[in-house]
Coordinates of C-alpha atoms in Angstrom, one line a residue:
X24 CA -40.5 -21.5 -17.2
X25 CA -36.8 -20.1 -17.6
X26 CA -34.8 -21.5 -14.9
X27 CA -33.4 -18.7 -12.5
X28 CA -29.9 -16.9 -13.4
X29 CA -27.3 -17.6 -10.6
X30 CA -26.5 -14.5 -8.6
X31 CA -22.9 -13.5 -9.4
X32 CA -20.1 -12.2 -7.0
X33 CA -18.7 -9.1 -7.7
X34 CA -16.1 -8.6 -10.2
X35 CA -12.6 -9.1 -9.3
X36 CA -13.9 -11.0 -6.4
X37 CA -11.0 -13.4 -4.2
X38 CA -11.7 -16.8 -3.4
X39 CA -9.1 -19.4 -2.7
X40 CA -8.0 -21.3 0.6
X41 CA -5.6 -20.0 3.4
X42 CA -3.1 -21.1 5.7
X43 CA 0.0 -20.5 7.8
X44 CA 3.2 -20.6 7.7
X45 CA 4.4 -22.5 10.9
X46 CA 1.3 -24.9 10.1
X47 CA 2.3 -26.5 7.1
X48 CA 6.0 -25.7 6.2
X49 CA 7.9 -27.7 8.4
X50 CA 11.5 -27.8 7.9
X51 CA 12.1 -25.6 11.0
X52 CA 16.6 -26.0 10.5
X53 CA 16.6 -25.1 6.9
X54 CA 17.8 -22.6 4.8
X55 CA 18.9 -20.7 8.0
X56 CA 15.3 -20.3 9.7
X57 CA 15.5 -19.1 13.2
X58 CA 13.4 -20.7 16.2
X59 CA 10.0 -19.3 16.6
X60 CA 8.5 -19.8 19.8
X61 CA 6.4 -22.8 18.7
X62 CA 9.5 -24.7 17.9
X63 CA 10.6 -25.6 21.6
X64 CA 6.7 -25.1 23.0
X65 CA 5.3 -27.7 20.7
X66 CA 7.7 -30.3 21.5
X67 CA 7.4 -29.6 25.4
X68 CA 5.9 -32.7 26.6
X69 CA 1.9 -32.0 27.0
X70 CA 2.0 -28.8 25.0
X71 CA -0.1 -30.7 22.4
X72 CA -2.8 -33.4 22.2
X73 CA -0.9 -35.8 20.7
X74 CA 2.5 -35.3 21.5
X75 CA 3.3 -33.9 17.9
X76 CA 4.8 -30.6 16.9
X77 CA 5.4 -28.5 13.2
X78 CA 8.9 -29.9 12.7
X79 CA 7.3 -31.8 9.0
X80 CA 4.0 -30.9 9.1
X81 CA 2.7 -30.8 5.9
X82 CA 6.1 -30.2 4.2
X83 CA 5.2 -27.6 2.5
X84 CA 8.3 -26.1 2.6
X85 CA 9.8 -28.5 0.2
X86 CA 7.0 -29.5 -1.5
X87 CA 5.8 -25.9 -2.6
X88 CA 5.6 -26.3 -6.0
X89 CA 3.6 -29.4 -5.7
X90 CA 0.7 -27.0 -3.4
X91 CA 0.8 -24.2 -6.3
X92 CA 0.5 -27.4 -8.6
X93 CA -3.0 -28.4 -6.9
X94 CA -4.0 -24.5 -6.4
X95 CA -4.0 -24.3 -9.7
X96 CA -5.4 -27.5 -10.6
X97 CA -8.5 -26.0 -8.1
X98 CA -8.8 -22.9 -10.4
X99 CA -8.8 -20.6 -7.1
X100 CA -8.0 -17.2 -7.9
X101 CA -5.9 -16.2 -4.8
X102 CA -4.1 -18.0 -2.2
X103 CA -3.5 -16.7 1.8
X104 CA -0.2 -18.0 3.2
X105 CA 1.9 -16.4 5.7
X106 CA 5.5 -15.6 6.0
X107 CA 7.9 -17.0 8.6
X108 CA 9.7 -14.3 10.6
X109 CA 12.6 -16.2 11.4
X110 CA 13.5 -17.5 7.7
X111 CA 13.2 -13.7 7.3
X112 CA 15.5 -12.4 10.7
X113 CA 16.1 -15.9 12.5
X114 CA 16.6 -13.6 15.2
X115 CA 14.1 -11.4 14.7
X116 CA 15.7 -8.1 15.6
X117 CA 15.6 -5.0 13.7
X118 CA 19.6 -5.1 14.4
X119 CA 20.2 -8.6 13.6
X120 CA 21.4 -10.1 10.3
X121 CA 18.4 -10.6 7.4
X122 CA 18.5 -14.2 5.4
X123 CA 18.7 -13.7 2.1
X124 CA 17.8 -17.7 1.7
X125 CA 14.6 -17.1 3.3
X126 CA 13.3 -14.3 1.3
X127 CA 14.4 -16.3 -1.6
X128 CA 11.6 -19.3 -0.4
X129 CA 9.5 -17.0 -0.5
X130 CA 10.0 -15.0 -3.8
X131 CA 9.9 -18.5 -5.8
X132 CA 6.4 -19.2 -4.1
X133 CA 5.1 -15.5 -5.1
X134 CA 6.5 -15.8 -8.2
X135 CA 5.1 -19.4 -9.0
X136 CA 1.9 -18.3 -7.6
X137 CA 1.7 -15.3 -9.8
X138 CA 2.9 -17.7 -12.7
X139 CA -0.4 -19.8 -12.5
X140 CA -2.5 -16.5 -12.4
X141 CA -3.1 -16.9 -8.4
X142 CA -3.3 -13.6 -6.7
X143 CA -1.0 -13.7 -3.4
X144 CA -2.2 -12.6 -0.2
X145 CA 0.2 -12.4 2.7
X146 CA 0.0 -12.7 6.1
X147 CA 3.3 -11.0 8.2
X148 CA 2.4 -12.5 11.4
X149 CA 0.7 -15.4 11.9
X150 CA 1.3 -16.3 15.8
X151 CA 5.3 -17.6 15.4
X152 CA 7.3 -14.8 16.9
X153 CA 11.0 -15.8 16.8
X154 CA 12.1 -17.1 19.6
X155 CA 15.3 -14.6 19.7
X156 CA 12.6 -11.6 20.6
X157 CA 11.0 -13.6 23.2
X158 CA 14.4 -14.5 24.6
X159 CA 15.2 -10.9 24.5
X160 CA 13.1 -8.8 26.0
X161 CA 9.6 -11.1 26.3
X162 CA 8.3 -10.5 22.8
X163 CA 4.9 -8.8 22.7
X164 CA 5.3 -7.9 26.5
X165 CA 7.5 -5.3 25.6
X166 CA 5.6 -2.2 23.5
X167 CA 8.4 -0.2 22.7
X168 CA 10.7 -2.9 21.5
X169 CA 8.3 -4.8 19.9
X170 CA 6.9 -2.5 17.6
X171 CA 10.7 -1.0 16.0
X172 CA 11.0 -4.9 15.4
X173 CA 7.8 -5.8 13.7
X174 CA 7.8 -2.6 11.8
X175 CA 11.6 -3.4 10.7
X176 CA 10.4 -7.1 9.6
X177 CA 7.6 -5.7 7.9
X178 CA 9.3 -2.8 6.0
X179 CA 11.7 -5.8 4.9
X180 CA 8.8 -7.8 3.3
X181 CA 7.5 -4.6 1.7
X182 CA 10.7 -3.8 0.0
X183 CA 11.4 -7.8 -1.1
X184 CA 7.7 -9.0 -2.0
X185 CA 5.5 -5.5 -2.5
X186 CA 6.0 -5.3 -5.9
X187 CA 4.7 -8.1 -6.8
X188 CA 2.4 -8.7 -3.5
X189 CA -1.1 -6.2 -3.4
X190 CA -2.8 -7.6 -0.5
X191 CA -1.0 -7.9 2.8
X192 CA -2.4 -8.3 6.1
X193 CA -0.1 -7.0 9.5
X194 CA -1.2 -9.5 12.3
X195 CA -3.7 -13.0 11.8
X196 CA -6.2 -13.1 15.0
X197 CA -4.6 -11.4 17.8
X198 CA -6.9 -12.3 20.6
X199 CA -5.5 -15.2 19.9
X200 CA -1.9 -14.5 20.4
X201 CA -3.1 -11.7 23.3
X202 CA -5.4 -15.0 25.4
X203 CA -4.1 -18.1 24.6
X204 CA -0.6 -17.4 24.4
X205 CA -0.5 -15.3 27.5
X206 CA -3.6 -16.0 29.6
X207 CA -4.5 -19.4 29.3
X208 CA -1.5 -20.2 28.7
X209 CA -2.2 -23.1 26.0
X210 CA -0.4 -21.4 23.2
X211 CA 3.0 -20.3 22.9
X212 CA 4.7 -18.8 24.6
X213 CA 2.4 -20.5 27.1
X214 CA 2.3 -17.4 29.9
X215 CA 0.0 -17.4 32.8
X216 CA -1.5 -17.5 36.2
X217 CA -1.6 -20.7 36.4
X218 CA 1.2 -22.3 38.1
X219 CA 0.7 -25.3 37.4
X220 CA 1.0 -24.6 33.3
X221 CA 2.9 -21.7 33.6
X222 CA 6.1 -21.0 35.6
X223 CA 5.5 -17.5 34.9
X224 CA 3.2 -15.0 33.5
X225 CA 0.1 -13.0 35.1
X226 CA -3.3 -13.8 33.0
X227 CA -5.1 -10.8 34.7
X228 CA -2.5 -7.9 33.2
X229 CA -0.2 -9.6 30.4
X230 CA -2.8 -10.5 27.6
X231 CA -4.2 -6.6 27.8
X232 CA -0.3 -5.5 27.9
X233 CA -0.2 -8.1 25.0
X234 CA -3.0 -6.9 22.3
X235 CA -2.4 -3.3 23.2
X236 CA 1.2 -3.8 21.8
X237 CA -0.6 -6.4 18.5
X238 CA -2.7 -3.0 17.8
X239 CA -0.1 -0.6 17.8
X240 CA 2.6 -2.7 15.7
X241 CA 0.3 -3.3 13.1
X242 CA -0.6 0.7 12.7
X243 CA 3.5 1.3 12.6
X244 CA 3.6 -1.0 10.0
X245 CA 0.5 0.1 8.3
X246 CA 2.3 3.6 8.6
X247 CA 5.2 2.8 6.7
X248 CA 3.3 0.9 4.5
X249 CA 1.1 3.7 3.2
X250 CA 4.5 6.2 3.5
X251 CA 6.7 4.7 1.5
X252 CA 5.1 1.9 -0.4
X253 CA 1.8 2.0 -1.6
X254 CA 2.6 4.8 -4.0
X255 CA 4.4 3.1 -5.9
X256 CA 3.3 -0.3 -5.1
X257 CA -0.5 0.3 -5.1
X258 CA -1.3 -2.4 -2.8
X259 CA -3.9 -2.7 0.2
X260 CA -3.0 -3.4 3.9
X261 CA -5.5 -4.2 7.1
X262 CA -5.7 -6.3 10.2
X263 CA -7.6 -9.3 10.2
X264 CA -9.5 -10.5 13.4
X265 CA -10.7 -13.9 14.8
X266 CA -14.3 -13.4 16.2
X267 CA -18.0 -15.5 16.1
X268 CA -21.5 -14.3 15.8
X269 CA -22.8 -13.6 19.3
X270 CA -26.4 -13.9 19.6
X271 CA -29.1 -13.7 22.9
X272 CA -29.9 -16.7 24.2
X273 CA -33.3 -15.3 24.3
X274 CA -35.1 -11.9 24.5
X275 CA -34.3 -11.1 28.2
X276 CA -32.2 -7.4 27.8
X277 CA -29.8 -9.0 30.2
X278 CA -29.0 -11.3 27.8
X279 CA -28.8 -8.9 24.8
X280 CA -26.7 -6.9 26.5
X281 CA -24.4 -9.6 27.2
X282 CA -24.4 -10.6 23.7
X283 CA -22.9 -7.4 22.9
X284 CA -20.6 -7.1 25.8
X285 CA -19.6 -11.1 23.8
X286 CA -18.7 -9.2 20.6
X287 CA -16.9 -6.3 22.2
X288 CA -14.3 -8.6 23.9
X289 CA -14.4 -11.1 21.0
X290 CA -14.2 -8.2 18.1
X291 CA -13.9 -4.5 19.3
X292 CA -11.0 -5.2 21.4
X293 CA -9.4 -4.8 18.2
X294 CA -11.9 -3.5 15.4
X295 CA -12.8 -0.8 17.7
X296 CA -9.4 0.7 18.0
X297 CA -8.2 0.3 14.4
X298 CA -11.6 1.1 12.9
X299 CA -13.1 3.8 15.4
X300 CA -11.0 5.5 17.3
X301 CA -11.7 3.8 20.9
X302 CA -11.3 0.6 23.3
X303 CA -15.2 -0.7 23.8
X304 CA -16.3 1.3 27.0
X305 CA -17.5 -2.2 28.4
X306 CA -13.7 -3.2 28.6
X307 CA -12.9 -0.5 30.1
X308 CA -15.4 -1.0 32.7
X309 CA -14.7 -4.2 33.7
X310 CA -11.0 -4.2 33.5
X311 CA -10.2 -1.0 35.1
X312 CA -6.5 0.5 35.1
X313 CA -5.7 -2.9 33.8
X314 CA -6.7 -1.5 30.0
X315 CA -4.0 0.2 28.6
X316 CA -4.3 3.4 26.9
X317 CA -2.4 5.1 23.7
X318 CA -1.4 8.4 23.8
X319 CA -2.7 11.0 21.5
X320 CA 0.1 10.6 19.4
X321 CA -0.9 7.2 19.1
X322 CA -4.7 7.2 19.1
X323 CA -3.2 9.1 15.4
X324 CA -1.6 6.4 14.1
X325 CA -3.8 3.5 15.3
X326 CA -7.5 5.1 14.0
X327 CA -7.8 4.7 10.4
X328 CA -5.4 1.9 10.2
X329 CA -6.5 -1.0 7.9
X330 CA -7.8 -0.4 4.2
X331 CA -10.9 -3.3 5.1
X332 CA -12.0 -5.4 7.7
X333 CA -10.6 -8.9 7.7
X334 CA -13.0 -11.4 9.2
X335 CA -12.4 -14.5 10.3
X336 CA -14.8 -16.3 11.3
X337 CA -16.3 -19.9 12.2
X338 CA -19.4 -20.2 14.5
X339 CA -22.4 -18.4 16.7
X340 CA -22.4 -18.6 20.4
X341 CA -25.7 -18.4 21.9
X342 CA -24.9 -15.5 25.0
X343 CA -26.5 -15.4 28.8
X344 CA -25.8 -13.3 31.5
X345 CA -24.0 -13.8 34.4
X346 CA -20.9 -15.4 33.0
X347 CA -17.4 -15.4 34.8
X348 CA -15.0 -15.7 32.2
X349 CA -13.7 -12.5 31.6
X350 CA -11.8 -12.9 28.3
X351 CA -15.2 -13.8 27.3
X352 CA -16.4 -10.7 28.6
X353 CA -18.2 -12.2 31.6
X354 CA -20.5 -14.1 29.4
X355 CA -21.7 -17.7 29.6
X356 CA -21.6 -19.0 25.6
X357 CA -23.6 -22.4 24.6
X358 CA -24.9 -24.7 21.4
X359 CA -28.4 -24.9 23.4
X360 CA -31.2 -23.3 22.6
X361 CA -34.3 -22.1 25.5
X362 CA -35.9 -25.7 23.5
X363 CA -33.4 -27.8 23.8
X364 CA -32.3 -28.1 20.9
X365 CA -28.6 -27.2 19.0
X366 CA -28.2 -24.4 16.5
X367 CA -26.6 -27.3 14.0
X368 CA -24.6 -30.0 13.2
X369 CA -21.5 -30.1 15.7
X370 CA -18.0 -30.7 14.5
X371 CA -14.8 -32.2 16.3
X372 CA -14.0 -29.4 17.8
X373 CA -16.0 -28.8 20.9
X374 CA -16.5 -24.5 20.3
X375 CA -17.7 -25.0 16.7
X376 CA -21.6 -25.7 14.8
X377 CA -22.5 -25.0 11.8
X378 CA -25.0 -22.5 11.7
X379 CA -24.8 -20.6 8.5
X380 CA -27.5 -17.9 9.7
X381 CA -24.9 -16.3 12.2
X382 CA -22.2 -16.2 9.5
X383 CA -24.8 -13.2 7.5
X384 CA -25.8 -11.5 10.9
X385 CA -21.9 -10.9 11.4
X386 CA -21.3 -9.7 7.8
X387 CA -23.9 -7.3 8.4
X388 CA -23.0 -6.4 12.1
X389 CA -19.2 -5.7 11.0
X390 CA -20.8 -3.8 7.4
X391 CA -23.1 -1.4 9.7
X392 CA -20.6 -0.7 12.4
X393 CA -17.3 -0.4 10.5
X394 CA -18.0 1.0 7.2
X395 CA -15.5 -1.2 5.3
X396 CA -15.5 -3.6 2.6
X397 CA -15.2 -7.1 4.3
X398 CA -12.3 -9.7 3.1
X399 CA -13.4 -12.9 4.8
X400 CA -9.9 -14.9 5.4
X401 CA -10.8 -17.9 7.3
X402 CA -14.0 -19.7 7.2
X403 CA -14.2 -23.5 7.5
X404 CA -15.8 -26.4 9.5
X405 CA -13.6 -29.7 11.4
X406 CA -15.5 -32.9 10.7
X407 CA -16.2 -35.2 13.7
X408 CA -14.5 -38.2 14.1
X409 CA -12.6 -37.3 10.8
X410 CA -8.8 -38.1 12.1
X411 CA -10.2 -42.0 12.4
X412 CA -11.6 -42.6 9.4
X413 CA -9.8 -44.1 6.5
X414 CA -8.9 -41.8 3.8
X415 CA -11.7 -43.3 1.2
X416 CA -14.3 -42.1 4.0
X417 CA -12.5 -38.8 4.9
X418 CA -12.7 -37.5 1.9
X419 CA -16.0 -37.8 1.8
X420 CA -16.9 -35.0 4.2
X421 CA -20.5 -34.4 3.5
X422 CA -20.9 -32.7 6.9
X423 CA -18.3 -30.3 5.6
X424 CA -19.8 -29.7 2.4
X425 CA -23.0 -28.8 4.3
X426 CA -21.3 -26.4 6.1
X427 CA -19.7 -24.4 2.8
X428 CA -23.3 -25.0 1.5
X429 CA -24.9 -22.5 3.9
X430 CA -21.7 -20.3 4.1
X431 CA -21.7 -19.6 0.6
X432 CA -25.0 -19.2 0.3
X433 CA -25.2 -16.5 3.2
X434 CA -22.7 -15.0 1.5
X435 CA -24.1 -14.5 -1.8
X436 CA -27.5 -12.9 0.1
X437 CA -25.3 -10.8 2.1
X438 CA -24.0 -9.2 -0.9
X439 CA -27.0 -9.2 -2.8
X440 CA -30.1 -8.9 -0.2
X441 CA -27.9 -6.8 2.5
X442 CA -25.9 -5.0 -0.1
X443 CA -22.9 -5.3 1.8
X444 CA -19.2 -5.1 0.3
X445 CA -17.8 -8.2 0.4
X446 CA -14.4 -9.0 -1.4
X447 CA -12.8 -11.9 -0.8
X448 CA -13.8 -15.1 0.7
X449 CA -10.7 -18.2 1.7
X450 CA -12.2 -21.1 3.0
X451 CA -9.7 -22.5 6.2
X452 CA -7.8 -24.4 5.2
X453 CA -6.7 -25.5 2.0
X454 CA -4.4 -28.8 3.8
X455 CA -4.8 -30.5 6.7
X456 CA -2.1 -29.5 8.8
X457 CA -0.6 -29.0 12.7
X458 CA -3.6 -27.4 14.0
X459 CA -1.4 -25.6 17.0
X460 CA -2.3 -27.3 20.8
X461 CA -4.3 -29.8 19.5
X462 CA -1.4 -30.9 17.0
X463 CA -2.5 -33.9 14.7
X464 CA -6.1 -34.9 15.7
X465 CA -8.8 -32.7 13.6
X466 CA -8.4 -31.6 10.7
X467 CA -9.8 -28.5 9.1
X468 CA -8.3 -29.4 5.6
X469 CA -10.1 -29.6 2.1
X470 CA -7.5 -31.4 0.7
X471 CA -7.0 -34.5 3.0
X472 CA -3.2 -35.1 3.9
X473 CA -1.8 -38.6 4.7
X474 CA 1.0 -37.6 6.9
X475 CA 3.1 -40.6 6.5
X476 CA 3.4 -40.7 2.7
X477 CA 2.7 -36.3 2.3
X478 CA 0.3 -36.9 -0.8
X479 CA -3.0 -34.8 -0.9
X480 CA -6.3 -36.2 -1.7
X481 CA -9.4 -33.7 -2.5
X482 CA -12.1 -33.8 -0.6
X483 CA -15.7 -33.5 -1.7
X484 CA -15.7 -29.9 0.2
X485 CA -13.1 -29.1 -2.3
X486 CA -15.2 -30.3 -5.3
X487 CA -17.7 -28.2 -3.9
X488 CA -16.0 -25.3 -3.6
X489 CA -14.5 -25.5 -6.7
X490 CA -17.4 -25.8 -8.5
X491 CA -19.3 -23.1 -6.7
X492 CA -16.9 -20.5 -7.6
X493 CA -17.0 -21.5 -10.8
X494 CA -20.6 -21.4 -11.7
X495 CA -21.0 -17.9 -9.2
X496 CA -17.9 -16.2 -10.9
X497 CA -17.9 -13.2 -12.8
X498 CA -15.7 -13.3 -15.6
X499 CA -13.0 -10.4 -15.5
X500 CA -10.0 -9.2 -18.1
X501 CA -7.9 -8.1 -14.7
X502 CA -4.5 -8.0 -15.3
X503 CA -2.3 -10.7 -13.2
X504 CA 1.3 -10.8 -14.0
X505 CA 1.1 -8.4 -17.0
X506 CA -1.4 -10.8 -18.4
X507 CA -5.2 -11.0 -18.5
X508 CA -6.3 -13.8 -16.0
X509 CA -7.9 -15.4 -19.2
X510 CA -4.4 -15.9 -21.0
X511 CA -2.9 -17.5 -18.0
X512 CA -2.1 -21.2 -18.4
X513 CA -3.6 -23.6 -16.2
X514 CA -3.9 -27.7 -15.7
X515 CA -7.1 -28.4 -17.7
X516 CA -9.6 -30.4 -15.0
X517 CA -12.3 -32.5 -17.4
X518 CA -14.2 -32.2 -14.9
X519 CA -13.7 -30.2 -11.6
X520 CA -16.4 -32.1 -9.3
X521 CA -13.4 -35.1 -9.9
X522 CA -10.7 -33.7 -9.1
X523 CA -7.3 -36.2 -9.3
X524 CA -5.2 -36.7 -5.8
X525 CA -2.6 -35.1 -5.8
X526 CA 0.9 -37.3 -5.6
X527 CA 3.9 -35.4 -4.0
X528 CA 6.3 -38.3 -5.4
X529 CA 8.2 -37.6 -2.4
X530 CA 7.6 -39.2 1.3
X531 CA 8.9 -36.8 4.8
X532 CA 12.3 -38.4 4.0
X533 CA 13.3 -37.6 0.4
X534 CA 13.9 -34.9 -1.5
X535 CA 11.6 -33.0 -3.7
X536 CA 13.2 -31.7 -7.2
X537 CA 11.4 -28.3 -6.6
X538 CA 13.0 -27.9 -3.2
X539 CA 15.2 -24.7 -3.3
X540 CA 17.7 -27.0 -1.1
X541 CA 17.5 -30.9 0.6
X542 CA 17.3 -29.7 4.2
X543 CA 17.6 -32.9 6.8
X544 CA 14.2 -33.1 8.0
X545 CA 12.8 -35.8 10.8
X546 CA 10.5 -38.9 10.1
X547 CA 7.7 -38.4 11.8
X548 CA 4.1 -40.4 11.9
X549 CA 1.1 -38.5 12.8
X550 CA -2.2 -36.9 12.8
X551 CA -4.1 -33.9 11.7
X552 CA -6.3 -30.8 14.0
X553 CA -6.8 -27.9 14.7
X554 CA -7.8 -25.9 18.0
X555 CA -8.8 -22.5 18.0
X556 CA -10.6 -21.1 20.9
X557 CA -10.9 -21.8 24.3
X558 CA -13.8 -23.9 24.7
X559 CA -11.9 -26.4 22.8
X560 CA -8.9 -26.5 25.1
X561 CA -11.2 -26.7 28.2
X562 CA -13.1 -29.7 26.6
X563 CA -9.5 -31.1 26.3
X564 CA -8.4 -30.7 29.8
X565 CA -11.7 -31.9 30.6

């Protein structure tokens, strides 16, 4: 008996890993970069788990050709980065002087990219608002000044990188930016009630204030975008939104009700808005006058704005009733089932399992309800204990590879079983790297970084991966770079399940030949993670 064929992804399909800029460049006084306002926050004493902040990271910032190298020693067809605002206005205003020496950075990285037949996909805003803005006039607390400069820094990135970029997204997970950054106060700029974190701020108005100015930048920017660029251009532009399956802890309606009231603070906060038309009526009810509302004009520029739906996504919550956090929408989220027992394997981080099943009931929730083909742009798993293992262990991150086992594999049924329109899939995150308020302890990485010497080691999730896409590929003449993807030259692998580590030939403290300059840059020892929602900060604090 035949064995069965493998079910193919769609042609032209996107795979390839993501990450941010503030994350992994480092080299935060080069080149003429302006502070974002994770440059002070992270080195504020107790701002971070381990004391650490993105002043090295993964010095990717001079060691960018080395990355591309290993990108294209994976074979991924696309890569996710984000740009730095800063290096692009170090002041951020739409009145303040551009750097040319930033937008070079990143021109050599598209062009590289492109160069190894690797598709770039761009993230504008990816939580590191220069610090100039804040300074200014509060950043995102301030709609109308807000939105002329994002729209200014975005029309700039149009006009230097859209001819060559076709896939941009406006803002990476703004509930983030909207809750953490100015209601719990763990991220920057680190606003809230809470005196005793937070000299100022007000957690009940600011992070509403907050994503209501998020959603209406990003449709200015869409705006212009579609206006004067994508004619010529011919590229795609959307949103892309943080957000976990929500599922009843059991059939009680109170409880299915709650799940949903989960996903429309989680997801239609957002999605609804830029998708639909409308805030969730939930919010509405249970934040009162403190929900903003656009005007018509507004509503006009906001509905319709995002070419796909940008998922990203990591875990389910099981939901109950009765709950009393209300940027969780009054709902009480656990791991526990009515049994006992845990929907799957737990990671590091405290708010993550891996429980495959919840990614699929999401891809179809977000099909059904939005309409839109679906480009999931993070997706990945934190191994427990990982940060304390030695590297010949770490790299062996079987619990990881489980996790990308039932991820992939929900994905393929989606698209084949749920006929749903999935184009892109980036696995989070291609490096170890500052992982925000939990700075150095759990890394998210498939490629393991040793932070002291900067060289890269795959992991078996990579090996995985790798091979996975390879074998579930369809073969496609696309043109990339004015050449089919077929004629592009890459490093041969003999055998991708082995991949060879990666040496930077470099350490934090010299220079890399394929540095666009030798910016001074701090020795620093230290340690990878990554935090991400709240339940991880709480199990911090706890």
């Amino acid at each position: 008996m035949a064995a069965p064929s493998t079910r193919k992804l769609p042609k032209d399909f996107l795979w390839g890993f993501a990450t941010a800029s503030f994350q992994i460049e480092g080299s935060e006084d080069a080149d003429g970069r302006g502070k974002s306002i994770w440059d002070d926050f992270a080195k504020t004493p107790g701002k971070t788990a381990d004391g650490k902040d993105g002043s090295v990271a993964t010095d990717s910032y001079r060691l960018w050709k080395h990355d591309v190298a290993m990108l294209a020693e994976y074979g991924v067809k696309s890569y996710r980065f984000s740009i730095s605002w800063s290096r692009i206005i170090p002041l951020g205003g739409r009145n303040d002087p551009v750097n040319p020496a930033g937008i070079a950075f990143y021109s050599r990285l598209i062009d590289e990219l492109l160069a190894n037949g690797i598709t770039p996909f761009v993230t504008l805003y990816h939580w590191d608002l220069p610090q100039g803005l804040h300074d200014r006039y509060n950043g995102w607390l301030n709609k109308d000044e807000i939105v002329k400069d994002y729209t200014n820094y975005a029309r700039i990135c149009f006009e230097a990188f859209g001819d060559r970029v076709k896939h941009w997204l406006t803002i990476n997970e703004p509930w983030c930016v909207a809750i953490l950054g100015y209601g719990r106060g763990v991220f920057a700029p680190g606003r809230s009630s809470d005196r005793e974190r937070s000299a100022e701020g007000d957690s009940s108005t600011e992070p509403w204030i907050v994503g209501h100015s998020i959603i209406l930048a990003h449709a200015h920017a869409v705006k212009v975008y579609r206006e004067q660029f994508a004619p010529t251009q011919n590229g795609q532009i959307g949103i892309t939104l943080n957000g976990d399956w929500a599922m009843p802890y059991d059939d009680n309606p109170e409880n299915v009700e709650a799940a949903q009231h989960a996903l429309d603070f989680a997801i239609g906060w957002y999605a609804d808005p830029v998708h639909l038309g409308y805030y969730p009526p939930y919010m509405r009810e249970v934040l009162g006058n403190r929900m903003p509302d656009f005007t018509q004009e507004e509503w006009a520029i906001v509905k319709g704005s995002s070419d796909f739906y940008g998922m990203n996504t990591y875990t389910t919550n099981l939901c109950r009733a009765g709950g009393d956090d209300e940027f969780q929408g009054n709902v009480d989220y656990t791991f526990v089932r009515p049994d006992g027992t845990e929907l799957g394997p737990q990671a590091e981080s405290a708010w993550l399992q891996d429980y495959p099943d919840g990614f699929r009931a999401l891809l179809n929730y977000l099909w059904k309800r939005y309409k839109l083909p679906i480009f999931v742009t993070e997706n990945g798993f934190s191994v427990k204990g990982e940060n304390d293992m030695p590297i010949e262990e770490a790299i062996k991150d079987k619990d990881r590879v489980h996790y990308f086992q039932g991820t992939t594999a929900a994905l393929v049924n989606a698209i084949h079983e749920d006929n749903i329109d999935v184009r892109a899939y980036f696995p989070w995150s291609f490096l170890d790297n500052f992982e925000w308020a939990d700075g150095y302890l759990t890394r998210f990485g498939v490629t393991y970084v040793n932070y002291e010497t900067q060289k890269r080691y795959p992991k078996d999730s990579a090996k995985f991966l790798v091979k996975w896409f390879d074998e579930h590929l369809t073969p496609s003449e696309k043109v990339t770079n004015g050449k089919p993807a077929a004629a592009i030259e890459r490093p041969k692998l003999a055998d991708k399940t082995n991949l060879s580590v990666i040496s930077t030939t470099t350490t934090v403290k010299g220079s890399s030949p394929s540095s666009p300059t030798t910016p001074k840059i701090k020795s620093r020892g230290f340690k990878a993670c990554v935090t991400r929602y709240v339940t991880s900060i709480l199990a911090l604090l706890k």
